[in-house]
Every structure is written in C-alpha cells, then in structure tokens.
mmCIF file of C-alpha atoms in Angstrom:
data_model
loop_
_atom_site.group_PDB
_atom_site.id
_atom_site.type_symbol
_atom_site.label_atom_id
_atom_site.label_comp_id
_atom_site.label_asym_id
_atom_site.label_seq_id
_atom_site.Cartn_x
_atom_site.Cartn_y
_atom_site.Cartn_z
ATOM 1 C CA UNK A 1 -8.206 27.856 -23.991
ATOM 2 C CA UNK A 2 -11.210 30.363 -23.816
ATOM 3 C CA UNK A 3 -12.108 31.526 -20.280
ATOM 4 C CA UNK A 4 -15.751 30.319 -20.659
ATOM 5 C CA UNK A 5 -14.345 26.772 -20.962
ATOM 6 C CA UNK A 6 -11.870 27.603 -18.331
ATOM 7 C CA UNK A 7 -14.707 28.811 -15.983
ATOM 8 C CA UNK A 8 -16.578 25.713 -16.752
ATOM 9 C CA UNK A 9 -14.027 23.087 -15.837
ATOM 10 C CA UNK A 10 -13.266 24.987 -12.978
ATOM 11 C CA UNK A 11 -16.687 24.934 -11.634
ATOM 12 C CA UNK A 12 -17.127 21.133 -12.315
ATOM 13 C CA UNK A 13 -15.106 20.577 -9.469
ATOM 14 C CA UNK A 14 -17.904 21.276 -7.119
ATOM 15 C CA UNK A 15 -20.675 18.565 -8.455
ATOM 16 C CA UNK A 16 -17.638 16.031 -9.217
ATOM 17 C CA UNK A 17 -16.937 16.153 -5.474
ATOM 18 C CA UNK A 18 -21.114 15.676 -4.388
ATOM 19 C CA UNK A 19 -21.004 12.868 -6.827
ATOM 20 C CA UNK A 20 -18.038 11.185 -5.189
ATOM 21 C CA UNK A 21 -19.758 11.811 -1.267
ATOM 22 C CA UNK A 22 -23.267 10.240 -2.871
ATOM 23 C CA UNK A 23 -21.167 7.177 -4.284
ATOM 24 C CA UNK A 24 -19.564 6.900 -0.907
ATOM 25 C CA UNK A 25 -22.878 5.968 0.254
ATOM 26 C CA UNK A 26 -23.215 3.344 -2.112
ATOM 27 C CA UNK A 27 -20.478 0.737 -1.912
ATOM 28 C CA UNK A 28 -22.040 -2.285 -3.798
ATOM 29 C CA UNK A 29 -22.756 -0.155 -6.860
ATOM 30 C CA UNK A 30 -19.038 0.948 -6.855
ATOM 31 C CA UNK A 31 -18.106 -3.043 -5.946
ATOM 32 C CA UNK A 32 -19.871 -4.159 -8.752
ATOM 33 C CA UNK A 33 -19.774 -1.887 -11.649
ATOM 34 C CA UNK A 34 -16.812 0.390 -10.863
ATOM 35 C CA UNK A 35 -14.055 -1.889 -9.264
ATOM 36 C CA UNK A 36 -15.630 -5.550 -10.463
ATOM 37 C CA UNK A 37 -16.374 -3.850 -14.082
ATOM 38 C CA UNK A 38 -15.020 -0.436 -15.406
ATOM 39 C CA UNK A 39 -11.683 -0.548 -13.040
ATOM 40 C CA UNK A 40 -10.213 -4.046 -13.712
ATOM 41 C CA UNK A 41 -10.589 -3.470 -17.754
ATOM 42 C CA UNK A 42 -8.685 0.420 -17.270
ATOM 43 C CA UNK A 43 -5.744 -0.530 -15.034
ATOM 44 C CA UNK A 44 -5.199 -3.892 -17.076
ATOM 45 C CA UNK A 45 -4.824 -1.622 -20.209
ATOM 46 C CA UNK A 46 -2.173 1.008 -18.577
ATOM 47 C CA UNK A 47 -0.312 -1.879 -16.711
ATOM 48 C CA UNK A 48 0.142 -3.604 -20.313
ATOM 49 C CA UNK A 49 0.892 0.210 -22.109
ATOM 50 C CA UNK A 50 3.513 1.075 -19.631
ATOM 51 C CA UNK A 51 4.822 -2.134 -17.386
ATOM 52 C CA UNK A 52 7.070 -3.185 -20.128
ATOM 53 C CA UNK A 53 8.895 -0.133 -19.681
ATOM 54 C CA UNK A 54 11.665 -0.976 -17.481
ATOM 55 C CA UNK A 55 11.693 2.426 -15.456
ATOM 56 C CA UNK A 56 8.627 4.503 -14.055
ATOM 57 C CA UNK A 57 6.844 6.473 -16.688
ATOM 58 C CA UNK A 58 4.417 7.907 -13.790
ATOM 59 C CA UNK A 59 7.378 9.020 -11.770
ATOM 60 C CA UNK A 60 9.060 10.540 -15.122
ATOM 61 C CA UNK A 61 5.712 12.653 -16.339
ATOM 62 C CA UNK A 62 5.159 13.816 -12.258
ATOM 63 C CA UNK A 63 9.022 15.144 -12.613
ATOM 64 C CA UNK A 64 8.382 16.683 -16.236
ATOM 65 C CA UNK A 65 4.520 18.097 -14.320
ATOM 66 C CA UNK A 66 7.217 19.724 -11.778
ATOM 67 C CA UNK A 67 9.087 21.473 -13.681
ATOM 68 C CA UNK A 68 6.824 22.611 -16.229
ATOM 69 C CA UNK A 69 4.268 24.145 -13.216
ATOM 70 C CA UNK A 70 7.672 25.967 -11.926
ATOM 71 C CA UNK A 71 8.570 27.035 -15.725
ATOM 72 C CA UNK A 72 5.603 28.573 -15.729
ATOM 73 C CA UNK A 73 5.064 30.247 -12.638
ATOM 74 C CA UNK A 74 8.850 31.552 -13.447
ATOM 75 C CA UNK A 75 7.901 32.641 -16.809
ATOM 76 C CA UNK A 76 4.779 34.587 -15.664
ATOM 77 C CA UNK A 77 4.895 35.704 -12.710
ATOM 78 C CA UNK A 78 4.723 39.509 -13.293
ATOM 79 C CA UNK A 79 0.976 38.434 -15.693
ATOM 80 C CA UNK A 80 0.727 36.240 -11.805
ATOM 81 C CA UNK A 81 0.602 38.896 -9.516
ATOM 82 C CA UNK A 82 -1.127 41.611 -12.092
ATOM 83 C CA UNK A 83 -4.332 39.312 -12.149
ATOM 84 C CA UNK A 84 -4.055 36.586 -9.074
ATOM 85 C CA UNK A 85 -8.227 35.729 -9.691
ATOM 86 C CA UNK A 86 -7.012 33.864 -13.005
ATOM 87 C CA UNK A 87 -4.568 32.134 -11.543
ATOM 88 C CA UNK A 88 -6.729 30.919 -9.069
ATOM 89 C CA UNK A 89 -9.195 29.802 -11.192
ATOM 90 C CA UNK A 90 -6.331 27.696 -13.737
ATOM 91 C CA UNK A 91 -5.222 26.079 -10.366
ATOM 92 C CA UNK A 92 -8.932 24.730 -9.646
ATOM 93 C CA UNK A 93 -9.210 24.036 -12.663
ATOM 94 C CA UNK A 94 -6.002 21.640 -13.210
ATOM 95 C CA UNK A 95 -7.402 20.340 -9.941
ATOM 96 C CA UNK A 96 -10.657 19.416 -11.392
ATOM 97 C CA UNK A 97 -9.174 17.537 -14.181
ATOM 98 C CA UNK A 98 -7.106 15.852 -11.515
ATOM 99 C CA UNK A 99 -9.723 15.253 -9.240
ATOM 100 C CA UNK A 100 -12.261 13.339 -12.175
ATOM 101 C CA UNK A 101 -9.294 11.521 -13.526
ATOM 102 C CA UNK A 102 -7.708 10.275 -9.908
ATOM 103 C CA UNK A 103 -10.940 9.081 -9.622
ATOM 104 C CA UNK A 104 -12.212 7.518 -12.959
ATOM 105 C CA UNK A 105 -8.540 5.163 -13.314
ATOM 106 C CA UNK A 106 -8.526 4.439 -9.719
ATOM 107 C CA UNK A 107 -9.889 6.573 -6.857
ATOM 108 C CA UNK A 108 -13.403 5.083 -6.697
ATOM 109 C CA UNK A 109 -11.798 1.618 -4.912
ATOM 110 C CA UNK A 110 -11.789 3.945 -2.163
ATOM 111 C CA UNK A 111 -15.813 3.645 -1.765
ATOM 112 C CA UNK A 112 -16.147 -0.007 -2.519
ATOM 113 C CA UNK A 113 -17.222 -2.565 -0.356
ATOM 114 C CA UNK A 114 -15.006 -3.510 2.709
ATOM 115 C CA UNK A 115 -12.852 -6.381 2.278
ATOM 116 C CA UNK A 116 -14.055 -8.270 4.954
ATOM 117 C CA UNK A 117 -17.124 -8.272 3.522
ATOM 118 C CA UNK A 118 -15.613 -10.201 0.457
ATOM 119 C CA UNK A 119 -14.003 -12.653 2.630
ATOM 120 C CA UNK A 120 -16.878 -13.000 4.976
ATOM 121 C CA UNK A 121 -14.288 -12.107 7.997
ATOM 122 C CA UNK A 122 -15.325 -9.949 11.239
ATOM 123 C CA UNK A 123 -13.233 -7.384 12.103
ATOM 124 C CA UNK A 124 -12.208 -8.083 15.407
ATOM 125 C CA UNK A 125 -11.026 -5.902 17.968
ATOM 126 C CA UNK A 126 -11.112 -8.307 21.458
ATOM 127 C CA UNK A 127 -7.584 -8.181 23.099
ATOM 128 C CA UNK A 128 -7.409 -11.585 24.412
ATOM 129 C CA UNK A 129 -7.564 -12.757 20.888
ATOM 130 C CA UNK A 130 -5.220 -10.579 19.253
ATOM 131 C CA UNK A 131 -3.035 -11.615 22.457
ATOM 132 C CA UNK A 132 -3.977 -14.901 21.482
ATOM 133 C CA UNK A 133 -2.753 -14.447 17.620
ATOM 134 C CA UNK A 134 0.516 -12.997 18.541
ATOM 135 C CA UNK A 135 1.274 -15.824 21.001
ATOM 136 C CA UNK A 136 0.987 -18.139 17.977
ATOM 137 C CA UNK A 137 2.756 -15.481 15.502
ATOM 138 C CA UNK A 138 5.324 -15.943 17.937
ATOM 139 C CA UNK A 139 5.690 -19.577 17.953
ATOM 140 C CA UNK A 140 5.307 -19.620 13.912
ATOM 141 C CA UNK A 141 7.819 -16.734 13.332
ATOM 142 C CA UNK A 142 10.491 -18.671 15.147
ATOM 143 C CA UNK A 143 10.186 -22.236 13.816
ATOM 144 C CA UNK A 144 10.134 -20.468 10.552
ATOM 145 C CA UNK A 145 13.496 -18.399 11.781
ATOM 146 C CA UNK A 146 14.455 -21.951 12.958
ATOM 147 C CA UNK A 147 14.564 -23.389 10.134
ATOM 148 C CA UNK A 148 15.819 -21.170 8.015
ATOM 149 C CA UNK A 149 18.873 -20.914 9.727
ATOM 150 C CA UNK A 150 19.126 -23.985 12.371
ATOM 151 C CA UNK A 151 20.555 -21.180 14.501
ATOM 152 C CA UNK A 152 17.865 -19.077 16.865
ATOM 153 C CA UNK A 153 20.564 -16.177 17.038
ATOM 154 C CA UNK A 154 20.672 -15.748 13.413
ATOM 155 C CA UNK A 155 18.780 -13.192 11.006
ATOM 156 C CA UNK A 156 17.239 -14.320 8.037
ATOM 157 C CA UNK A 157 18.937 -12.881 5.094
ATOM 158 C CA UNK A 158 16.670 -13.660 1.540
ATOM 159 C CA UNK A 159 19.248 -14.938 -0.815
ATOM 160 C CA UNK A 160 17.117 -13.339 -3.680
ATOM 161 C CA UNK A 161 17.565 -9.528 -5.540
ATOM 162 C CA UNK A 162 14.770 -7.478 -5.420
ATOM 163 C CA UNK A 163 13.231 -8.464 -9.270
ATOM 164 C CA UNK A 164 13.536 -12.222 -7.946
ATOM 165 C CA UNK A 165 11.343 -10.947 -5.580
ATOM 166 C CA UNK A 166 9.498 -9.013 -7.906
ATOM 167 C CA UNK A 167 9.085 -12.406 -10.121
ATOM 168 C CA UNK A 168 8.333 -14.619 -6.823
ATOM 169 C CA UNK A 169 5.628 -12.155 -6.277
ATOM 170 C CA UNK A 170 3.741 -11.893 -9.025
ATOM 171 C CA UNK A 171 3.911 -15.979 -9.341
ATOM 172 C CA UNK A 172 2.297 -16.246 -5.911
ATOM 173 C CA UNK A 173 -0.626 -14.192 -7.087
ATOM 174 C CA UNK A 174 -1.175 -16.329 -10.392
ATOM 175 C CA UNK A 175 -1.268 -19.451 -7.823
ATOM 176 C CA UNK A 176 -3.633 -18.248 -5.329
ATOM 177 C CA UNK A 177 -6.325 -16.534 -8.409
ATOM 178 C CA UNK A 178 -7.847 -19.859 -8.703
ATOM 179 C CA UNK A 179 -8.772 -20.404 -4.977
ATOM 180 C CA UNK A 180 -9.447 -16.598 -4.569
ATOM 181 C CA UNK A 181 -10.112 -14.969 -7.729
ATOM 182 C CA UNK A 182 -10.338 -11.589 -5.705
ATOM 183 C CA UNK A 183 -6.349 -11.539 -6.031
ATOM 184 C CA UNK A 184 -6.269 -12.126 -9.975
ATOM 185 C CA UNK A 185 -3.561 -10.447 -11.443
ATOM 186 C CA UNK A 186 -2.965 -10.118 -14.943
ATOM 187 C CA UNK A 187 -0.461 -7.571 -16.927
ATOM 188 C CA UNK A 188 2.346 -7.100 -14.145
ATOM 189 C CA UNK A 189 3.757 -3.575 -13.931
ATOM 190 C CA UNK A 190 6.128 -3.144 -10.791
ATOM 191 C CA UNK A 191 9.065 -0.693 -10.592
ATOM 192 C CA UNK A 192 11.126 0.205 -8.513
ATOM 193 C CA UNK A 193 11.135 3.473 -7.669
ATOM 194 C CA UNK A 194 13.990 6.085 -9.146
ATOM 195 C CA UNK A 195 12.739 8.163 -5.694
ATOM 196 C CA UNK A 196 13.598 5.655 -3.714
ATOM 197 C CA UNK A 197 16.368 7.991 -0.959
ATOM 198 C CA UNK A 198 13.249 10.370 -0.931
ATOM 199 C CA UNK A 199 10.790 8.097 -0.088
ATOM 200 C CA UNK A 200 13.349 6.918 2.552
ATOM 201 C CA UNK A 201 13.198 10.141 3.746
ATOM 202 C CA UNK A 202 9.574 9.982 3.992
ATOM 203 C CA UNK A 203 8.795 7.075 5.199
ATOM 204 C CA UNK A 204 7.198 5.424 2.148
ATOM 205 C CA UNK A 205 8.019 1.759 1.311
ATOM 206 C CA UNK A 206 5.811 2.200 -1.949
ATOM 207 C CA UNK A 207 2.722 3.482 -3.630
ATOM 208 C CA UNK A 208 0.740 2.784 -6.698
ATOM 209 C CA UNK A 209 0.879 5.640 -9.398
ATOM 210 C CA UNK A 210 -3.150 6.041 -10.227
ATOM 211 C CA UNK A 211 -2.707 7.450 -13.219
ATOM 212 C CA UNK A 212 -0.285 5.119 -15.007
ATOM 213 C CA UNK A 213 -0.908 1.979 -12.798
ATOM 214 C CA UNK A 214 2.928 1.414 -12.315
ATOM 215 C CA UNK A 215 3.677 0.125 -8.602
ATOM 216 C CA UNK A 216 6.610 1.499 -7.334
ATOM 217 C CA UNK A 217 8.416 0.376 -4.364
ATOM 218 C CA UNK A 218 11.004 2.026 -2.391
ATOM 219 C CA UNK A 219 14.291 -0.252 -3.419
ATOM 220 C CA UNK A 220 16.074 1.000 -0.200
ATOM 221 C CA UNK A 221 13.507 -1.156 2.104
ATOM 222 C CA UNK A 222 15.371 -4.039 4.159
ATOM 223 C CA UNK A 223 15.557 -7.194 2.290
ATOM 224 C CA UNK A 224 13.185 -9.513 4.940
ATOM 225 C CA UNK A 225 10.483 -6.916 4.541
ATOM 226 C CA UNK A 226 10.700 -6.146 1.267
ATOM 227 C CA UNK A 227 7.984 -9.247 -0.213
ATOM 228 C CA UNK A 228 5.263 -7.804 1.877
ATOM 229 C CA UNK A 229 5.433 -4.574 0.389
ATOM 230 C CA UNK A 230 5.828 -5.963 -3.027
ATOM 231 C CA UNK A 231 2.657 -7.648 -2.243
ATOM 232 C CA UNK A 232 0.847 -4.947 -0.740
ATOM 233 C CA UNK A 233 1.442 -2.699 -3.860
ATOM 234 C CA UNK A 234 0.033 -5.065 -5.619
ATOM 235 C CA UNK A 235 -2.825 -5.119 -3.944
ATOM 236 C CA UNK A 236 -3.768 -1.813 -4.380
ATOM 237 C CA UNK A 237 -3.219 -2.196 -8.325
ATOM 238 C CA UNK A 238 -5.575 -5.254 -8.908
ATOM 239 C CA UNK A 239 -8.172 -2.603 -7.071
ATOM 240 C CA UNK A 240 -8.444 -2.420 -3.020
ATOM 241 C CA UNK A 241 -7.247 1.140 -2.117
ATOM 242 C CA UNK A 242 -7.635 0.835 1.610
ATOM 243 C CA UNK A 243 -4.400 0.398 3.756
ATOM 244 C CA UNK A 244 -5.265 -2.098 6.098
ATOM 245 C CA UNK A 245 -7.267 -4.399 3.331
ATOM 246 C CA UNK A 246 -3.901 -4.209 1.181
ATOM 247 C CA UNK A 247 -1.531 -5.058 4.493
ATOM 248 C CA UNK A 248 -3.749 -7.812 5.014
ATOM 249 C CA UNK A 249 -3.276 -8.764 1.146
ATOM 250 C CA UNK A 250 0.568 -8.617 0.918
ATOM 251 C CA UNK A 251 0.587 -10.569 4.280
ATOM 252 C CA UNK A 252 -1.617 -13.551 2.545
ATOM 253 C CA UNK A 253 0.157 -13.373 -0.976
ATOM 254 C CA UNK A 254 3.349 -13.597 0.852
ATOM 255 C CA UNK A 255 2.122 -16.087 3.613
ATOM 256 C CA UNK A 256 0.684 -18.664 0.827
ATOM 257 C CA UNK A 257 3.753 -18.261 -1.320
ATOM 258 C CA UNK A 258 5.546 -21.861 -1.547
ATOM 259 C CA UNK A 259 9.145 -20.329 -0.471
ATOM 260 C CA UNK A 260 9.884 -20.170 3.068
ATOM 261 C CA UNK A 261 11.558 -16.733 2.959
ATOM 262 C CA UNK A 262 8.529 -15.030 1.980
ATOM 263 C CA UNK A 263 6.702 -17.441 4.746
ATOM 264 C CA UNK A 264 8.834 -15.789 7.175
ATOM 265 C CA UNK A 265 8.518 -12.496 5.809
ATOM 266 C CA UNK A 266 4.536 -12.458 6.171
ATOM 267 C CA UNK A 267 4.664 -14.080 9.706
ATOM 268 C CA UNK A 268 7.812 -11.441 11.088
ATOM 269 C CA UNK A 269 6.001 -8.487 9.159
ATOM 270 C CA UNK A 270 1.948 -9.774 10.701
ATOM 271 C CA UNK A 271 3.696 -10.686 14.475
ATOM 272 C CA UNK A 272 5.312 -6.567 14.475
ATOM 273 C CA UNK A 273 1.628 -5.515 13.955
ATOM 274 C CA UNK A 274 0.099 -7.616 16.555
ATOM 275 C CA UNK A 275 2.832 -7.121 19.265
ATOM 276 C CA UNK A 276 2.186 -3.371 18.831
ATOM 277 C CA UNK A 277 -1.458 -3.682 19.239
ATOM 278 C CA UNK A 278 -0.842 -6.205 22.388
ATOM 279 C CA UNK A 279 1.740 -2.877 23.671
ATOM 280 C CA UNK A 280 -1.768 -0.603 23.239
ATOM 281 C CA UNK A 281 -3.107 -2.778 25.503
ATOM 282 C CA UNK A 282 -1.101 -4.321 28.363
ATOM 283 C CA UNK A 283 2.453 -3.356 27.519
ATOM 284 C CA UNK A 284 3.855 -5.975 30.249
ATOM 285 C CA UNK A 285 1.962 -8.898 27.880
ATOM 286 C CA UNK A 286 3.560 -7.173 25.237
ATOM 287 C CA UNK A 287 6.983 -7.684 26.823
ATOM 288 C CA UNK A 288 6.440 -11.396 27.238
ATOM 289 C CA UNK A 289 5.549 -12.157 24.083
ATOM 290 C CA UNK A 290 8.358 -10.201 22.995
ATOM 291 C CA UNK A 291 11.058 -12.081 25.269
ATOM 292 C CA UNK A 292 10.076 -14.919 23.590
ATOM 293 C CA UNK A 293 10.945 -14.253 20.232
ATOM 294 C CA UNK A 294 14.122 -15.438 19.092
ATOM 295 C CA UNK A 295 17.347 -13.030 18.686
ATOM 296 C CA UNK A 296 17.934 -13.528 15.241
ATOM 297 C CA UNK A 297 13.813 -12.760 14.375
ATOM 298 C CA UNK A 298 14.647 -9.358 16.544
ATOM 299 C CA UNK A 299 17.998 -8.817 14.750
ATOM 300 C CA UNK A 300 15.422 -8.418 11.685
ATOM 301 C CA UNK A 301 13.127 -6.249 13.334
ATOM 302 C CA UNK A 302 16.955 -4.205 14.552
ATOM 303 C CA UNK A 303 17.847 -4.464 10.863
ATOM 304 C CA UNK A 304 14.247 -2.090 9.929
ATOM 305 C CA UNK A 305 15.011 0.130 12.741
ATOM 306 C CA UNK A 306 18.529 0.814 12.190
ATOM 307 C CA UNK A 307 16.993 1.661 8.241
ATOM 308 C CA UNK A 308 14.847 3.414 9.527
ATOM 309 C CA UNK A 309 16.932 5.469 11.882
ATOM 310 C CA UNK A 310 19.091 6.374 9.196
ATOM 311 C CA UNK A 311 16.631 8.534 7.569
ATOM 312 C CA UNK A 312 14.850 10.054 10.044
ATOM 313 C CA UNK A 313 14.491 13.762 10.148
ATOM 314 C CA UNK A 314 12.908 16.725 10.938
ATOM 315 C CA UNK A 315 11.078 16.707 7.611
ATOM 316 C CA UNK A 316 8.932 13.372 8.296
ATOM 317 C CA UNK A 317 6.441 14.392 10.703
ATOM 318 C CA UNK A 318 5.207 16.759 7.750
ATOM 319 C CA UNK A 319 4.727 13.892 4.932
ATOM 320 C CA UNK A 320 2.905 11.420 7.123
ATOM 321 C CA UNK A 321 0.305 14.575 8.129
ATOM 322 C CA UNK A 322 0.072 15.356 4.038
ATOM 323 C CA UNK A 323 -0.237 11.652 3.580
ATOM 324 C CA UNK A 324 -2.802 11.353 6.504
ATOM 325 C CA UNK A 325 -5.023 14.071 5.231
ATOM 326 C CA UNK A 326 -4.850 12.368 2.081
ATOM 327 C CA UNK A 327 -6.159 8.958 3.506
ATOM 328 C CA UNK A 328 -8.951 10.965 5.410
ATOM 329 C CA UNK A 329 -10.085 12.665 2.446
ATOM 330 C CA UNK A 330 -10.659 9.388 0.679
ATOM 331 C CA UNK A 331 -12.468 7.375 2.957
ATOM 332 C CA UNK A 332 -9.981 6.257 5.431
ATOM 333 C CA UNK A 333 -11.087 8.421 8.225
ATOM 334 C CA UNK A 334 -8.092 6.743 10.429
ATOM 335 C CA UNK A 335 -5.456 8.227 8.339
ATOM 336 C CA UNK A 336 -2.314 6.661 8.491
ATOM 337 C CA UNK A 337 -3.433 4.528 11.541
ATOM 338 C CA UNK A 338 -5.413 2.969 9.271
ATOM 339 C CA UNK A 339 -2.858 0.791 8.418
ATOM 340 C CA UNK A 340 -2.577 -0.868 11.985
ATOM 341 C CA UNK A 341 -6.178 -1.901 11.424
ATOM 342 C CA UNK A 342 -5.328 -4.858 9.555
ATOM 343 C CA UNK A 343 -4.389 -6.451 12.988
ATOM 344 C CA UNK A 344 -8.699 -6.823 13.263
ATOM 345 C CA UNK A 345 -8.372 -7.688 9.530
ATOM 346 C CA UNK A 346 -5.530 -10.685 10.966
ATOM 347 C CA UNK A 347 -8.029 -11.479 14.156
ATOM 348 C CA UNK A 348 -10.963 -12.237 11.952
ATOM 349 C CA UNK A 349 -9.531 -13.738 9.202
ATOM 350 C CA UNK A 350 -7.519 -16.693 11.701
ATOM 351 C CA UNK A 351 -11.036 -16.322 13.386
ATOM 352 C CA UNK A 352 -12.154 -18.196 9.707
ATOM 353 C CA UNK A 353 -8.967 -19.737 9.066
ATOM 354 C CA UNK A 354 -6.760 -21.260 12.002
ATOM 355 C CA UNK A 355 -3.249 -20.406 11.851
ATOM 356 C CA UNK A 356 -1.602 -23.511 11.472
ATOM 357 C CA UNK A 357 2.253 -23.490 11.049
ATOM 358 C CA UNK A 358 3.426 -25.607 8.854
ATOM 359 C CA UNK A 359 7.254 -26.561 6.931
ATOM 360 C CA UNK A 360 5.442 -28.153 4.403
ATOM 361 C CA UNK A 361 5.239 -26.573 1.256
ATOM 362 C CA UNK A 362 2.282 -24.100 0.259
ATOM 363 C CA UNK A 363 2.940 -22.224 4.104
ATOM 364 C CA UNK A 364 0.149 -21.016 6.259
ATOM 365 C CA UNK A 365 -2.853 -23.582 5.536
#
C-alpha cells in the first residue's frame, strides 16, 4: 500500500472521531436511521453468515489478528526500530479502519436514544423505593425458591445444559416481539465462548463480538445465573449497547419466560442488584432484607461467590480499568458502574409495571 494512501487513512481517524462526538449529540437521528434502520439489516446479515457455525468465528479471526500482529512485529523489528514514525503511522492507521468499522456494524447504539425513553420509564434513584422493590424481590425470590424446591434450605439447581438454555432463550424473545417489538430477534447466533477460563479470569460473563455479531458467553458462569446473561448478550446484539439498558433486558426476557427456573433466575439475579444499592444506602436495611431471604436463595448467591473466588487474581483489577475506559469512551461515562444503574432502570420500570409475583405461567405480569 502506497504511503499517500497510508497517510490518508491514517489521518481519517481524526474527523471519524468529530463525527462520532457530533452524532452523540443527536440521539434520535442515530435511534431512527442508524439502530431502527441501517443496524438491524447489518447484524441480521452477519448473525445469519456466521451463527450457523457451531464455534466463534470472531474469537477465531481475533486469535489469527494476534498472532499475525506478533508475526510481524517479530519479522520486522530491526525495519521497526530503524524508522519508528512508520510504524506509528500503520498503527493509527489499523486503528482508523477499526475505529469506522466498530462503529458502522455496531458502535453507533452507543449514541442512541436511552432506553427508558423507549419504554416511557423514569429512572429512579429515591431509596425508599428501591428499599421498597427489594422488600418485594425478596418476598418473590423466595416463593419462587419455594416452589421450586418445597424446601427453603435448598438451592435451585436448573435441570437444563447450557444450549437448552441457549434454545429457552432465544424462544422467550420470539414470545415477547409481539407485545414489545423493541426485543425482536431474528437470525440467532450465540456461542459459547472457547475463552471461557480467561474470561473467568477476568471477570467477563460475556460480550457481543461487533464485528461478526456472534454472542459469546462465558460457559464457566454458575448454572442459576447463567439465563440472565444469555439474555443480556442478546440484548446488546438486537442493538442496545448500554450496560444497564441490556441488564435490565436479560432481567425482562428471563422474567417473562414461561419456565420457572429462568423466573427465579431474573428475580435472584434483579434482588443481588437492589440489595447492593439498599447496602449504598443504609447497610443495616440492607441486612434485614438480607436475613430474610431464604438459605437455599443465599446458597445460590454462595454458589457465584465461591466461582468467583476461584478466579480471582492479581490480574483483574487491570481488565475491569481497560474495560471501564472502554465504557467511558463510548458514552457510558459510569464505566463499569454503569451496570448497577439498571437498579433505577428496575425502580422505574415496577414504577409502570407493579411487580406482581405470580406461579402462574407467563411469570412476572
């Protein structure tokens, strides 16, 4: 490639990025023709290329990416350090190619409108009615246990593998399209991920590959949690990038699903969220709600822990800072807090819609 064109693509970088800042500032033209028009049509086409394909193609060209970048870096390292300006300039300009095609295939969700705006929810932030949510989290979460097992010491253990969840997943979406067309999904394309001990390791329970539109989810996560982050990947593949919109996504997909496992699931995984939000607050409140939970809903909570645990290490502290920065660079000033904001998303959307346990099917009404 001549240097001219080199130079060129390199430079592009710089009016890419002040076109993604001016877009920022307009959120219902990147609703309506990026992630209502252009976005649903491009991730619809990879997902049907590439989620046939029973392993991850993303994770297989990022490894091939890896070791071709280290090949040649190897290779030319002497032509490397004779001319270091060059080298510069290829790495901004791989990054510019990165940076307009993260964003053309996917990125721009980051700059749409705010789901709450779609649902016509407030985002609520008053304690006494999170404290108020959690109370009846609490009560939900253990008739659900309850039932489950007719024994209040018991965990729940989901007598499906992970693809039944997979399939349960996907099903729930295809149900729920009609009465929220927001959460069509059409062309499933979930993996799970051949990283999965190094996402352990860095405390991911899944992500969405931009580029090929494969979700891929950590296979290592604890069984009872494992249909909210199914659902939550999902999410971010039919278009919502945000962290706390998608939490709040998996939670409903897996709430509204007809099987009480995933019921339980959605209220044990929504109840953790609000209990730690109560803590911010008053952590003796915190401590009576938790007292009341029953010891085979916190033998759950023990069983993500102890996973947890297991892979903790010095290393982690690192990741979540890359993986903050990352959020904060596109739009999620919060970072990886931003996921703990879907407790307002919770508040505002039982604000609109009552949480009403029922054993009937259908779950939360």
């Amino acid at each position: 490639m001549k240097n001219k064109l080199k130079n060129g693509i390199a430079l592009s970088l710089i009016p890419q990025i002040i076109l993604v800042k001016w877009l920022a500032n307009h959120p219902d033209w990147v609703e309506n023709m990026y992630s209502k028009g252009i976005y649903p049509v491009l991730s619809a086409f990879f997902r049907m290329l590439f989620g046939w394909v029973p392993f991850s193609v993303g994770e297989v060209i990022y490894t091939l990416l890896i070791i071709v970048g280290l090949r040649y870096c190897i290779k030319n390292w002497k032509k490397i350090k004779a001319q270091p300006a060059y080298f510069f300039r290829d790495i901004i300009m791989v990054l510019a190619v990165f940076y307009f095609t993260f964003h053309l295939v996917w990125g721009l969700n980051y700059y749409r409108s705010p789901l709450s705006k779609t649902l016509a929810i407030q985002e609520e932030v008053n304690f006494e009615k999170v404290k108020k949510l959690t109370a009846s989290l609490v009560a939900q979460t253990n008739q659900l246990q309850f039932q489950i097992t007719q024994d209040s010491s018991q965990l729940v253990q989901l007598p499906y593998t992970r693809n039944e969840i997979f399939t349960k997943t996907i099903d729930a979406y295809h149900s729920l399209a009609h009465d929220m067309p927001l959460l069509t999904y059409k062309h499933s394309s979930i993996k799970k991920s051949m990283f999965s001990t190094v996402s352990s390791y860095m405390g991911i329970g899944g992500y969405l590959n931009p580029f090929t539109n494969e979700a891929q989810v950590n296979r290592n996560t604890p069984v009872f949690r494992f249909p909210v982050v199914v659902a939550h990947e999902v999410g971010h593949q039919i278009g919502y990038s945000a962290e706390n919109e998608t939490n709040l996504i998996g939670y409903l997909v897996t709430a509204k699903n007809k099987d009480i496992y995933f019921q339980y699931a959605a209220s044990a995984y929504a109840l953790s969220y609000c209990l730690n939000a109560v803590h911010i607050f008053d952590k003796e409140a915190a401590k009576q709600l938790y007292d009341n939970i029953n010891e085979g809903v916190k033998k759950n909570y023990k069983e993500l822990q102890d996973y947890n645990a297991a892979y903790e290490n010095p290393f982690e502290p690192i990741f979540t800072s890359i993986f903050s920065a990352f959020l904060k660079a596109n739009n999620q000033t919060d970072g990886v807090k931003s996921y703990s904001r879907v407790v307002q998303l919770l508040v505002g959307y039982h604000e609109k819609h009552p949480l009403q346990p029922t054993f009937e099917s259908g779950g939360l009404k």
